[in-house]
């Protein structure tokens, strides 16, 4: 499960970006009136909700990646996907804005924001969990990069575990923010956003190495060809 360890590390380091993007939601959680123990439980439920959404997405893209195994394209697709991520990182900002403006997602984003507004008016543990679930649906470049890694696993279970490990890696810093009464300045959030290309590049290089089939343990495991009708496996 070397990919899960990689995903956890990506989440742990990328959590600074999560704080910048999701900090306002995390700080605004309806935890007022709870005692210290209840606040910890509520914050955990919120973060478990995010990890749940990531896990579902990971299963879906892992299922799609499994098809690439069957037709023998998984190795090449991993390299192509890594190169595309690197090109995105190097792309001028004015073009990135156009790429990120996915118009068909706008109705979903509006629905999620309205649903979040309704949940914030409630005061129970289940609403905190579902705030996390919906938060996981909001656009995030780092999550997209993690999904690329889940896709490259070529397996729905591994893809789901990859994304849940990624979510788990974000827990420590996000919990600290959830339980903090301090606000995060815009300047600090902007600095965190600038770190995103580094994390995306990390995933991109990992995908390229994995696709090159170099036989390097954990980084680029050797794919062993099986008899016809079987699926390639890592050696």
Coordinates of N, CA and C in Angstrom, one line a residue:
X1 N 0.8 -1.2 0.0 CA 0.0 0.0 0.0 C 0.9 1.3 0.0
X2 N 2.0 1.2 -0.8 CA 2.8 2.4 -0.9 C 2.1 3.6 -1.4
X3 N 1.1 3.4 -2.2 CA 0.4 4.6 -2.8 C -0.4 5.3 -1.6
X4 N -0.9 4.5 -0.7 CA -1.7 5.1 0.4 C -0.8 6.0 1.3
X5 N 0.5 5.5 1.5 CA 1.4 6.3 2.2 C 1.8 7.6 1.5
X6 N 1.9 7.5 0.2 CA 2.1 8.7 -0.6 C 0.9 9.7 -0.5
X7 N -0.3 9.1 -0.6 CA -1.5 9.9 -0.5 C -1.5 10.6 0.9
X8 N -1.2 9.9 1.9 CA -1.2 10.5 3.3 C -0.2 11.6 3.4
X9 N 1.0 11.4 2.8 CA 2.0 12.5 2.8 C 1.5 13.7 2.0
X10 N 0.9 13.5 0.9 CA 0.3 14.6 0.1 C -0.7 15.3 0.9
X11 N -1.6 14.6 1.6 CA -2.6 15.3 2.4 C -2.0 16.1 3.5
X12 N -1.0 15.5 4.2 CA -0.3 16.1 5.3 C 0.4 17.4 4.9
X13 N 1.1 17.4 3.8 CA 1.7 18.6 3.3 C 0.8 19.6 2.6
X14 N -0.2 19.0 1.9 CA -1.2 19.9 1.2 C -2.2 20.5 2.1
X15 N -2.2 20.1 3.4 CA -3.2 20.6 4.3 C -3.1 22.1 4.5
X16 N -1.9 22.7 4.2 CA -1.7 24.1 4.3 C -2.6 24.8 3.2
X17 N -2.7 24.1 2.1 CA -3.6 24.6 1.0 C -5.0 24.5 1.4
X18 N -5.4 23.4 2.1 CA -6.7 23.1 2.5 C -7.2 24.2 3.5
X19 N -6.2 24.6 4.4 CA -6.5 25.7 5.3 C -6.8 27.0 4.6
X20 N -6.0 27.2 3.6 CA -6.2 28.5 2.8 C -7.6 28.5 2.1
X21 N -8.0 27.3 1.5 CA -9.2 27.3 0.7 C -10.4 27.0 1.5
X22 N -10.3 26.1 2.5 CA -11.5 25.7 3.3 C -11.5 26.3 4.7
X23 N -10.5 27.2 5.0 CA -10.4 27.8 6.3 C -11.6 28.5 6.8
X24 N -12.2 29.3 5.9 CA -13.4 30.0 6.3 C -14.5 29.1 6.8
X25 N -14.7 28.0 6.0 CA -15.7 27.0 6.4 C -15.4 26.3 7.7
X26 N -14.1 25.9 7.8 CA -13.6 25.2 9.0 C -13.7 26.1 10.3
X27 N -13.4 27.4 10.1 CA -13.5 28.3 11.3 C -15.0 28.6 11.6
X28 N -15.9 28.5 10.6 CA -17.3 28.9 10.9 C -18.1 27.7 11.3
X29 N -17.6 26.5 11.6 CA -18.4 25.4 12.0 C -19.2 25.8 13.2
X30 N -20.5 25.3 13.2 CA -21.3 25.7 14.4 C -21.0 24.9 15.6
X31 N -19.9 25.2 16.3 CA -19.4 24.5 17.4 C -19.6 25.2 18.7
X32 N -20.2 26.4 18.6 CA -20.5 27.2 19.8 C -21.4 26.6 20.7
X33 N -21.2 26.6 22.0 CA -22.0 26.0 23.0 C -21.6 24.6 23.4
X34 N -20.7 24.0 22.6 CA -20.3 22.7 22.9 C -19.1 22.8 23.9
X35 N -19.0 21.7 24.8 CA -17.8 21.7 25.6 C -16.6 21.2 24.8
X36 N -15.4 21.2 25.4 CA -14.2 20.9 24.7 C -14.2 19.5 24.0
X37 N -14.7 18.5 24.7 CA -14.8 17.2 24.2 C -15.7 17.1 23.0
X38 N -16.9 17.8 23.1 CA -17.9 17.8 22.1 C -17.4 18.5 20.8
X39 N -16.6 19.6 21.0 CA -16.0 20.3 19.9 C -15.0 19.4 19.1
X40 N -14.3 18.6 19.9 CA -13.3 17.7 19.2 C -14.1 16.6 18.4
X41 N -15.2 16.1 19.0 CA -16.0 15.1 18.2 C -16.6 15.8 17.0
X42 N -17.2 17.0 17.1 CA -17.8 17.7 16.0 C -16.8 18.0 14.9
X43 N -15.6 18.4 15.3 CA -14.5 18.6 14.3 C -14.1 17.4 13.6
X44 N -14.0 16.3 14.3 CA -13.7 15.0 13.7 C -14.8 14.6 12.7
X45 N -16.0 14.7 13.1 CA -17.1 14.4 12.2 C -17.1 15.2 10.9
X46 N -16.8 16.5 11.0 CA -16.6 17.3 9.8 C -15.5 16.8 8.9
X47 N -14.4 16.4 9.5 CA -13.3 15.9 8.7 C -13.5 14.5 8.1
X48 N -14.2 13.7 8.9 CA -14.6 12.4 8.4 C -15.5 12.5 7.2
X49 N -16.4 13.5 7.3 CA -17.3 13.8 6.1 C -16.5 14.1 4.9
X50 N -15.5 14.9 5.0 CA -14.7 15.3 3.8 C -14.0 14.0 3.3
X51 N -13.4 13.2 4.2 CA -12.8 12.0 3.8 C -13.7 11.0 3.1
X52 N -15.0 11.0 3.6 CA -16.0 10.1 3.0 C -16.2 10.5 1.5
X53 N -16.4 11.8 1.2 CA -16.6 12.2 -0.2 C -15.3 11.9 -1.0
X54 N -14.1 12.1 -0.4 CA -12.9 11.8 -1.2 C -12.9 10.3 -1.5
X55 N -13.3 9.5 -0.5 CA -13.3 8.0 -0.7 C -14.2 7.6 -1.8
X56 N -15.4 8.2 -1.9 CA -16.3 7.9 -3.0 C -15.8 8.3 -4.3
X57 N -15.2 9.4 -4.4 CA -14.6 9.9 -5.6 C -13.4 8.9 -6.0
X58 N -12.7 8.5 -5.0 CA -11.5 7.6 -5.3 C -12.0 6.3 -5.9
X59 N -13.1 5.8 -5.4 CA -13.7 4.5 -5.9 C -14.1 4.7 -7.3
X60 N -14.7 5.8 -7.6 CA -15.2 6.1 -9.0 C -14.1 6.2 -10.0
X61 N -13.1 7.0 -9.7 CA -12.0 7.1 -10.6 C -11.1 5.9 -10.7
X62 N -11.0 5.1 -9.5 CA -10.3 3.9 -9.5 C -11.0 2.9 -10.4
X63 N -12.3 2.9 -10.4 CA -13.1 2.0 -11.3 C -12.8 2.3 -12.7
X64 N -12.7 3.6 -13.0 CA -12.4 4.0 -14.4 C -11.0 3.6 -14.8
X65 N -10.1 3.7 -13.8 CA -8.7 3.3 -14.1 C -8.5 1.8 -14.3
X66 N -9.4 1.0 -13.7 CA -9.4 -0.4 -13.9 C -9.6 -0.8 -15.3
X67 N -10.4 0.0 -16.0 CA -10.6 -0.3 -17.5 C -9.3 -0.1 -18.3
X68 N -8.5 0.8 -17.8 CA -7.2 1.1 -18.5 C -6.2 -0.1 -18.3
X69 N -6.4 -0.8 -17.2 CA -5.6 -2.0 -17.0 C -6.0 -3.1 -18.0
X70 N -7.3 -3.3 -18.1 CA -7.8 -4.3 -19.0 C -7.4 -4.1 -20.5
X71 N -7.3 -2.9 -20.9 CA -6.9 -2.7 -22.3 C -5.5 -2.4 -22.5
X72 N -4.7 -2.4 -21.4 CA -3.2 -2.3 -21.4 C -2.7 -0.9 -21.6
X73 N -3.5 0.1 -21.3 CA -3.1 1.5 -21.5 C -2.7 2.1 -20.2
X74 N -2.8 1.4 -19.0 CA -2.6 2.1 -17.7 C -1.2 2.7 -17.6
X75 N -0.2 2.0 -18.0 CA 1.2 2.5 -17.9 C 1.4 3.8 -18.7
X76 N 0.9 3.8 -19.9 CA 1.1 5.0 -20.8 C 0.2 6.1 -20.3
X77 N -1.0 5.8 -19.8 CA -1.9 6.8 -19.3 C -1.3 7.5 -18.1
X78 N -0.6 6.8 -17.2 CA 0.0 7.3 -16.1 C 1.0 8.4 -16.4
X79 N 1.9 8.1 -17.5 CA 2.9 9.0 -17.9 C 2.2 10.3 -18.5
X80 N 1.2 10.1 -19.4 CA 0.5 11.2 -20.0 C -0.2 12.1 -19.0
X81 N -0.8 11.4 -18.0 CA -1.5 12.2 -17.0 C -0.5 13.0 -16.2
X82 N 0.7 12.5 -15.9 CA 1.7 13.2 -15.1 C 2.2 14.4 -15.9
X83 N 2.4 14.2 -17.2 CA 2.9 15.3 -18.1 C 1.9 16.4 -18.2
X84 N 0.6 16.0 -18.3 CA -0.5 17.0 -18.3 C -0.5 17.9 -17.1
X85 N -0.3 17.2 -15.9 CA -0.3 17.9 -14.6 C 0.8 18.9 -14.6
X86 N 2.0 18.5 -15.1 CA 3.2 19.4 -15.1 C 2.9 20.6 -16.0
X87 N 2.3 20.3 -17.2 CA 2.0 21.4 -18.1 C 1.0 22.4 -17.5
X88 N 0.1 21.8 -16.7 CA -0.9 22.7 -16.0 C -0.1 23.6 -15.0
X89 N 0.8 23.0 -14.3 CA 1.6 23.8 -13.3 C 2.3 25.0 -14.0
X90 N 2.9 24.7 -15.2 CA 3.7 25.7 -15.9 C 2.8 26.6 -16.7
X91 N 1.5 26.4 -16.8 CA 0.6 27.2 -17.6 C 0.5 28.6 -17.0
X92 N 0.5 29.7 -17.8 CA 0.3 31.0 -17.3 C -1.0 31.1 -16.6
X93 N -1.1 31.9 -15.6 CA -2.3 32.0 -14.7 C -3.6 32.4 -15.5
X94 N -3.4 33.2 -16.5 CA -4.6 33.6 -17.3 C -5.3 32.4 -18.0
X95 N -4.5 31.4 -18.4 CA -5.0 30.2 -19.0 C -5.6 29.3 -18.0
X96 N -4.9 29.2 -16.8 CA -5.4 28.4 -15.7 C -6.8 28.7 -15.3
X97 N -7.1 30.0 -15.2 CA -8.4 30.5 -14.9 C -9.5 29.9 -15.8
X98 N -9.1 29.9 -17.1 CA -10.1 29.4 -18.1 C -10.3 27.9 -17.9
X99 N -9.2 27.2 -17.7 CA -9.3 25.8 -17.5 C -10.1 25.4 -16.3
X100 N -10.0 26.2 -15.2 CA -10.7 25.9 -13.9 C -12.1 26.3 -13.9
X101 N -12.5 27.1 -14.9 CA -13.9 27.6 -15.0 C -14.8 26.5 -15.8
X102 N -15.1 25.5 -15.0 CA -15.9 24.4 -15.6 C -17.4 24.8 -15.5
X103 N -17.9 25.3 -16.5 CA -19.3 25.8 -16.5 C -20.3 24.8 -16.0
X104 N -20.2 23.6 -16.5 CA -21.3 22.6 -16.1 C -21.3 22.3 -14.7
X105 N -20.3 22.6 -13.9 CA -20.2 22.4 -12.5 C -20.9 23.5 -11.7
X106 N -21.1 24.6 -12.3 CA -21.7 25.8 -11.6 C -23.0 25.5 -10.9
X107 N -24.0 24.8 -11.5 CA -25.2 24.5 -10.8 C -25.0 23.6 -9.6
X108 N -24.1 22.7 -9.7 CA -23.8 21.8 -8.5 C -23.1 22.7 -7.4
X109 N -22.2 23.6 -7.8 CA -21.6 24.4 -6.7 C -22.6 25.3 -6.0
X110 N -23.6 25.8 -6.8 CA -24.6 26.7 -6.2 C -25.4 25.8 -5.2
X111 N -25.8 24.6 -5.6 CA -26.6 23.7 -4.8 C -25.8 23.4 -3.5
X112 N -24.5 23.1 -3.6 CA -23.7 22.8 -2.4 C -23.7 23.9 -1.5
X113 N -23.5 25.1 -2.0 CA -23.4 26.3 -1.1 C -24.7 26.6 -0.4
X114 N -25.8 26.4 -1.1 CA -27.1 26.6 -0.5 C -27.4 25.5 0.6
X115 N -27.0 24.3 0.3 CA -27.1 23.2 1.3 C -26.2 23.5 2.5
X116 N -25.0 23.9 2.3 CA -24.1 24.2 3.4 C -24.7 25.3 4.3
X117 N -25.3 26.3 3.6 CA -25.9 27.4 4.4 C -27.0 26.9 5.3
X118 N -27.8 26.0 4.8 CA -28.9 25.4 5.6 C -28.3 24.5 6.8
X119 N -27.3 23.8 6.5 CA -26.7 22.9 7.5 C -26.0 23.8 8.6
X120 N -25.4 24.9 8.3 CA -24.8 25.8 9.3 C -25.8 26.4 10.3
X121 N -27.1 26.4 9.9 CA -28.1 26.9 10.8 C -28.6 25.8 11.8
X122 N -28.2 24.6 11.6 CA -28.5 23.5 12.5 C -27.4 23.3 13.5
X123 N -27.8 22.7 14.6 CA -26.8 22.5 15.7 C -26.9 21.0 16.2
X124 N -26.3 20.1 15.4 CA -26.2 18.7 15.9 C -25.0 18.1 15.2
X125 N -24.6 16.9 15.6 CA -23.4 16.3 15.1 C -23.6 15.8 13.7
X126 N -24.8 15.4 13.3 CA -25.0 14.9 11.9 C -24.8 16.1 10.9
X127 N -25.2 17.3 11.3 CA -25.0 18.4 10.4 C -23.6 18.7 10.2
X128 N -22.7 18.5 11.2 CA -21.3 18.7 11.1 C -20.7 17.7 10.1
X129 N -21.2 16.5 10.2 CA -20.7 15.4 9.3 C -21.0 15.8 7.8
X130 N -22.3 16.2 7.6 CA -22.7 16.5 6.2 C -22.1 17.8 5.7
X131 N -21.7 18.7 6.6 CA -21.0 19.9 6.1 C -19.7 19.4 5.5
X132 N -19.0 18.5 6.2 CA -17.8 17.9 5.6 C -18.0 17.2 4.3
X133 N -19.1 16.4 4.2 CA -19.4 15.7 3.0 C -19.6 16.7 1.8
X134 N -20.3 17.7 2.1 CA -20.6 18.7 1.0 C -19.3 19.5 0.7
X135 N -18.5 19.8 1.7 CA -17.3 20.6 1.6 C -16.4 19.8 0.6
X136 N -16.4 18.5 0.7 CA -15.6 17.7 -0.2 C -16.0 17.8 -1.7
X137 N -17.2 18.3 -2.0 CA -17.6 18.5 -3.3 C -17.2 19.8 -4.0
X138 N -16.7 20.7 -3.2 CA -16.3 22.0 -3.7 C -15.0 21.9 -4.5
X139 N -14.9 22.6 -5.6 CA -13.7 22.5 -6.5 C -12.4 22.8 -5.7
X140 N -11.3 22.0 -6.0 CA -10.1 22.1 -5.3 C -9.0 21.5 -6.2
X141 N -8.0 22.3 -6.6 CA -6.9 21.8 -7.5 C -6.1 20.7 -6.8
X142 N -5.9 20.8 -5.5 CA -5.1 19.7 -4.9 C -5.9 18.4 -4.9
X143 N -7.2 18.5 -4.7 CA -8.0 17.2 -4.7 C -8.0 16.6 -6.1
X144 N -8.0 17.5 -7.1 CA -8.0 17.0 -8.5 C -6.7 16.3 -8.7
X145 N -5.6 16.8 -8.2 CA -4.3 16.1 -8.4 C -4.3 14.8 -7.7
X146 N -4.9 14.7 -6.5 CA -5.0 13.5 -5.7 C -5.8 12.5 -6.5
X147 N -6.9 12.9 -7.1 CA -7.8 12.0 -7.9 C -7.0 11.5 -9.1
X148 N -6.1 12.2 -9.6 CA -5.2 11.7 -10.7 C -4.4 10.5 -10.2
X149 N -3.9 10.6 -9.0 CA -3.2 9.5 -8.4 C -4.1 8.3 -8.1
X150 N -5.3 8.6 -7.7 CA -6.3 7.5 -7.4 C -6.6 6.8 -8.7
X151 N -6.7 7.6 -9.8 CA -7.0 7.0 -11.1 C -5.9 6.0 -11.6
X152 N -4.7 6.4 -11.3 CA -3.5 5.6 -11.7 C -3.4 4.3 -10.9
X153 N -4.1 4.2 -9.8 CA -4.1 2.9 -9.1 C -4.7 1.8 -9.9
X154 N -5.7 2.2 -10.8 CA -6.3 1.2 -11.6 C -7.2 0.2 -10.9
X155 N -7.7 0.6 -9.7 CA -8.5 -0.3 -8.9 C -9.4 0.5 -8.0
X156 N -10.7 0.2 -8.0 CA -11.6 1.0 -7.2 C -11.4 1.0 -5.7
X157 N -11.0 -0.1 -5.1 CA -10.7 -0.2 -3.7 C -9.4 0.6 -3.4
X158 N -8.4 0.4 -4.2 CA -7.2 1.1 -3.9 C -7.4 2.6 -4.2
X159 N -8.2 3.0 -5.2 CA -8.5 4.4 -5.4 C -9.2 5.0 -4.3
X160 N -10.1 4.3 -3.7 CA -10.9 4.8 -2.5 C -9.9 4.9 -1.3
X161 N -9.1 3.9 -1.1 CA -8.1 4.0 0.0 C -7.1 5.1 -0.2
X162 N -6.7 5.4 -1.4 CA -5.8 6.4 -1.7 C -6.4 7.8 -1.3
X163 N -7.6 8.0 -1.7 CA -8.3 9.3 -1.4 C -8.6 9.5 0.1
X164 N -9.0 8.4 0.7 CA -9.2 8.5 2.2 C -7.9 8.7 2.9
X165 N -6.8 8.1 2.5 CA -5.5 8.4 3.1 C -5.1 9.8 2.9
X166 N -5.4 10.3 1.7 CA -5.2 11.8 1.4 C -6.0 12.6 2.4
X167 N -7.3 12.3 2.6 CA -8.1 13.1 3.5 C -7.6 13.0 4.9
X168 N -7.2 11.8 5.3 CA -6.7 11.5 6.7 C -5.4 12.4 6.9
X169 N -4.6 12.5 5.9 CA -3.4 13.3 6.0 C -3.7 14.8 6.3
X170 N -4.8 15.3 5.9 CA -5.2 16.7 6.2 C -5.8 16.9 7.6
X171 N -6.1 15.8 8.3 CA -6.7 15.9 9.6 C -6.0 16.7 10.6
X172 N -4.7 16.5 10.9 CA -4.1 17.2 12.0 C -4.2 18.7 11.9
X173 N -3.8 19.3 10.7 CA -3.9 20.8 10.6 C -5.3 21.3 10.5
X174 N -6.2 20.5 9.9 CA -7.6 21.0 9.8 C -8.2 20.9 11.1
X175 N -7.9 19.9 11.9 CA -8.5 19.9 13.3 C -8.0 21.0 14.1
X176 N -6.8 21.4 13.9 CA -6.2 22.5 14.7 C -7.0 23.8 14.3
X177 N -7.3 23.9 13.0 CA -8.0 25.1 12.6 C -9.5 25.1 13.1
X178 N -10.1 23.9 13.1 CA -11.5 23.8 13.5 C -11.6 24.2 15.0
X179 N -10.6 23.9 15.8 CA -10.7 24.1 17.2 C -10.0 25.4 17.6
X180 N -9.6 26.2 16.6 CA -8.9 27.5 16.9 C -9.9 28.6 16.7
X181 N -9.8 29.6 17.6 CA -10.7 30.8 17.5 C -10.0 31.9 16.6
X182 N -8.8 31.6 16.2 CA -8.1 32.6 15.4 C -8.5 32.6 13.9
X183 N -8.5 33.8 13.4 CA -8.8 34.0 12.0 C -7.5 33.8 11.1
X184 N -7.6 33.4 9.9 CA -6.5 33.3 9.0 C -6.5 34.4 8.1
X185 N -5.4 35.2 8.0 CA -5.4 36.4 7.2 C -5.4 36.0 5.7
X186 N -5.9 36.9 4.9 CA -5.9 36.7 3.4 C -4.5 36.5 2.9
X187 N -3.5 37.3 3.5 CA -2.1 37.2 3.1 C -1.6 35.8 3.3
X188 N -1.9 35.2 4.5 CA -1.5 33.9 4.8 C -2.1 32.8 3.9
X189 N -3.4 33.0 3.6 CA -4.1 32.1 2.7 C -3.5 32.1 1.3
X190 N -3.2 33.3 0.9 CA -2.6 33.5 -0.5 C -1.2 32.8 -0.5
X191 N -0.4 32.8 0.6 CA 0.8 32.1 0.6 C 0.6 30.6 0.5
X192 N -0.4 30.1 1.2 CA -0.7 28.7 1.1 C -1.1 28.3 -0.2
X193 N -1.9 29.1 -0.9 CA -2.3 28.7 -2.3 C -1.1 28.6 -3.2
X194 N 0.0 29.4 -3.0 CA 1.1 29.4 -3.8 C 1.9 28.1 -3.7
X195 N 1.6 27.3 -2.7 CA 2.3 26.1 -2.5 C 1.7 24.9 -3.3
X196 N 0.5 25.2 -3.8 CA -0.3 24.1 -4.5 C 0.5 23.6 -5.7
X197 N 1.2 24.4 -6.5 CA 1.9 23.8 -7.7 C 3.0 22.8 -7.2
X198 N 3.6 23.0 -6.1 CA 4.6 22.1 -5.6 C 4.0 20.7 -5.3
X199 N 2.8 20.7 -4.7 CA 2.2 19.4 -4.4 C 1.7 18.7 -5.7
X200 N 1.1 19.5 -6.6 CA 0.7 19.0 -7.9 C 1.8 18.4 -8.7
X201 N 3.0 19.1 -8.7 CA 4.2 18.6 -9.3 C 4.7 17.3 -8.7
X202 N 4.5 17.2 -7.4 CA 4.9 16.0 -6.7 C 4.1 14.8 -7.2
X203 N 2.8 14.9 -7.3 CA 2.0 13.9 -7.8 C 2.3 13.6 -9.3
X204 N 2.5 14.6 -10.1 CA 2.9 14.5 -11.5 C 4.1 13.6 -11.7
X205 N 5.2 13.9 -11.0 CA 6.4 13.2 -11.1 C 6.2 11.7 -10.6
X206 N 5.4 11.5 -9.6 CA 5.1 10.2 -9.1 C 4.4 9.4 -10.2
X207 N 3.4 10.0 -10.9 CA 2.7 9.3 -11.9 C 3.6 8.9 -13.1
X208 N 4.5 9.9 -13.5 CA 5.4 9.6 -14.6 C 6.4 8.5 -14.2
X209 N 6.9 8.5 -13.0 CA 7.9 7.4 -12.6 C 7.1 6.1 -12.6
X210 N 5.9 6.1 -12.1 CA 5.2 4.8 -12.0 C 4.9 4.3 -13.4
X211 N 4.6 5.2 -14.4 CA 4.3 4.7 -15.7 C 5.5 4.3 -16.5
X212 N 6.7 4.8 -16.1 CA 8.0 4.4 -16.8 C 8.4 3.0 -16.5
X213 N 7.8 2.4 -15.5 CA 8.1 0.9 -15.2 C 9.5 0.6 -15.0
X214 N 10.2 1.4 -14.1 CA 11.6 1.3 -13.9 C 12.1 0.3 -12.9
X215 N 11.1 -0.3 -12.2 CA 11.5 -1.3 -11.2 C 12.0 -0.8 -9.9
X216 N 11.7 0.5 -9.6 CA 12.1 1.1 -8.4 C 11.1 0.8 -7.3
X217 N 11.4 0.1 -6.2 CA 10.3 -0.2 -5.2 C 9.6 1.0 -4.8
X218 N 8.3 0.9 -4.7 CA 7.4 2.0 -4.2 C 7.2 3.1 -5.2
X219 N 8.3 3.6 -5.8 CA 8.2 4.7 -6.7 C 7.8 4.3 -8.1
X220 N 8.4 3.3 -8.6 CA 8.1 2.9 -10.0 C 8.2 1.3 -10.1
X221 N 7.3 0.6 -9.4 CA 7.3 -0.8 -9.4 C 7.2 -1.4 -10.7
X222 N 7.8 -2.6 -11.0 CA 7.8 -3.2 -12.2 C 6.5 -3.9 -12.5
X223 N 5.9 -3.6 -13.6 CA 4.6 -4.3 -14.0 C 4.9 -5.6 -14.6
X224 N 4.3 -6.6 -14.1 CA 4.5 -8.0 -14.6 C 3.4 -8.3 -15.6
X225 N 3.7 -8.7 -16.8 CA 2.7 -9.1 -17.7 C 2.1 -10.5 -17.4
X226 N 0.8 -10.6 -17.4 CA 0.2 -11.9 -17.1 C -0.4 -12.5 -18.3
X227 N -0.8 -13.8 -18.3 CA -1.4 -14.4 -19.4 C -2.6 -13.6 -19.9
X228 N -3.0 -13.8 -21.2 CA -4.1 -13.1 -21.7 C -5.4 -13.3 -20.9
X229 N -6.1 -12.2 -20.7 CA -7.3 -12.3 -19.9 C -7.1 -11.9 -18.4
X230 N -5.8 -11.7 -18.1 CA -5.5 -11.3 -16.7 C -5.1 -9.9 -16.7
X231 N -5.0 -9.3 -15.4 CA -4.6 -7.9 -15.3 C -3.2 -7.8 -14.8
X232 N -2.5 -6.8 -15.3 CA -1.1 -6.6 -15.0 C -1.0 -6.2 -13.5
X233 N 0.1 -6.7 -12.8 CA 0.2 -6.4 -11.4 C 1.6 -5.8 -11.2
X234 N 1.7 -5.1 -10.0 CA 3.0 -4.6 -9.6 C 3.9 -5.6 -9.0
X235 N 5.1 -5.7 -9.4 CA 6.1 -6.7 -8.8 C 6.9 -6.1 -7.7

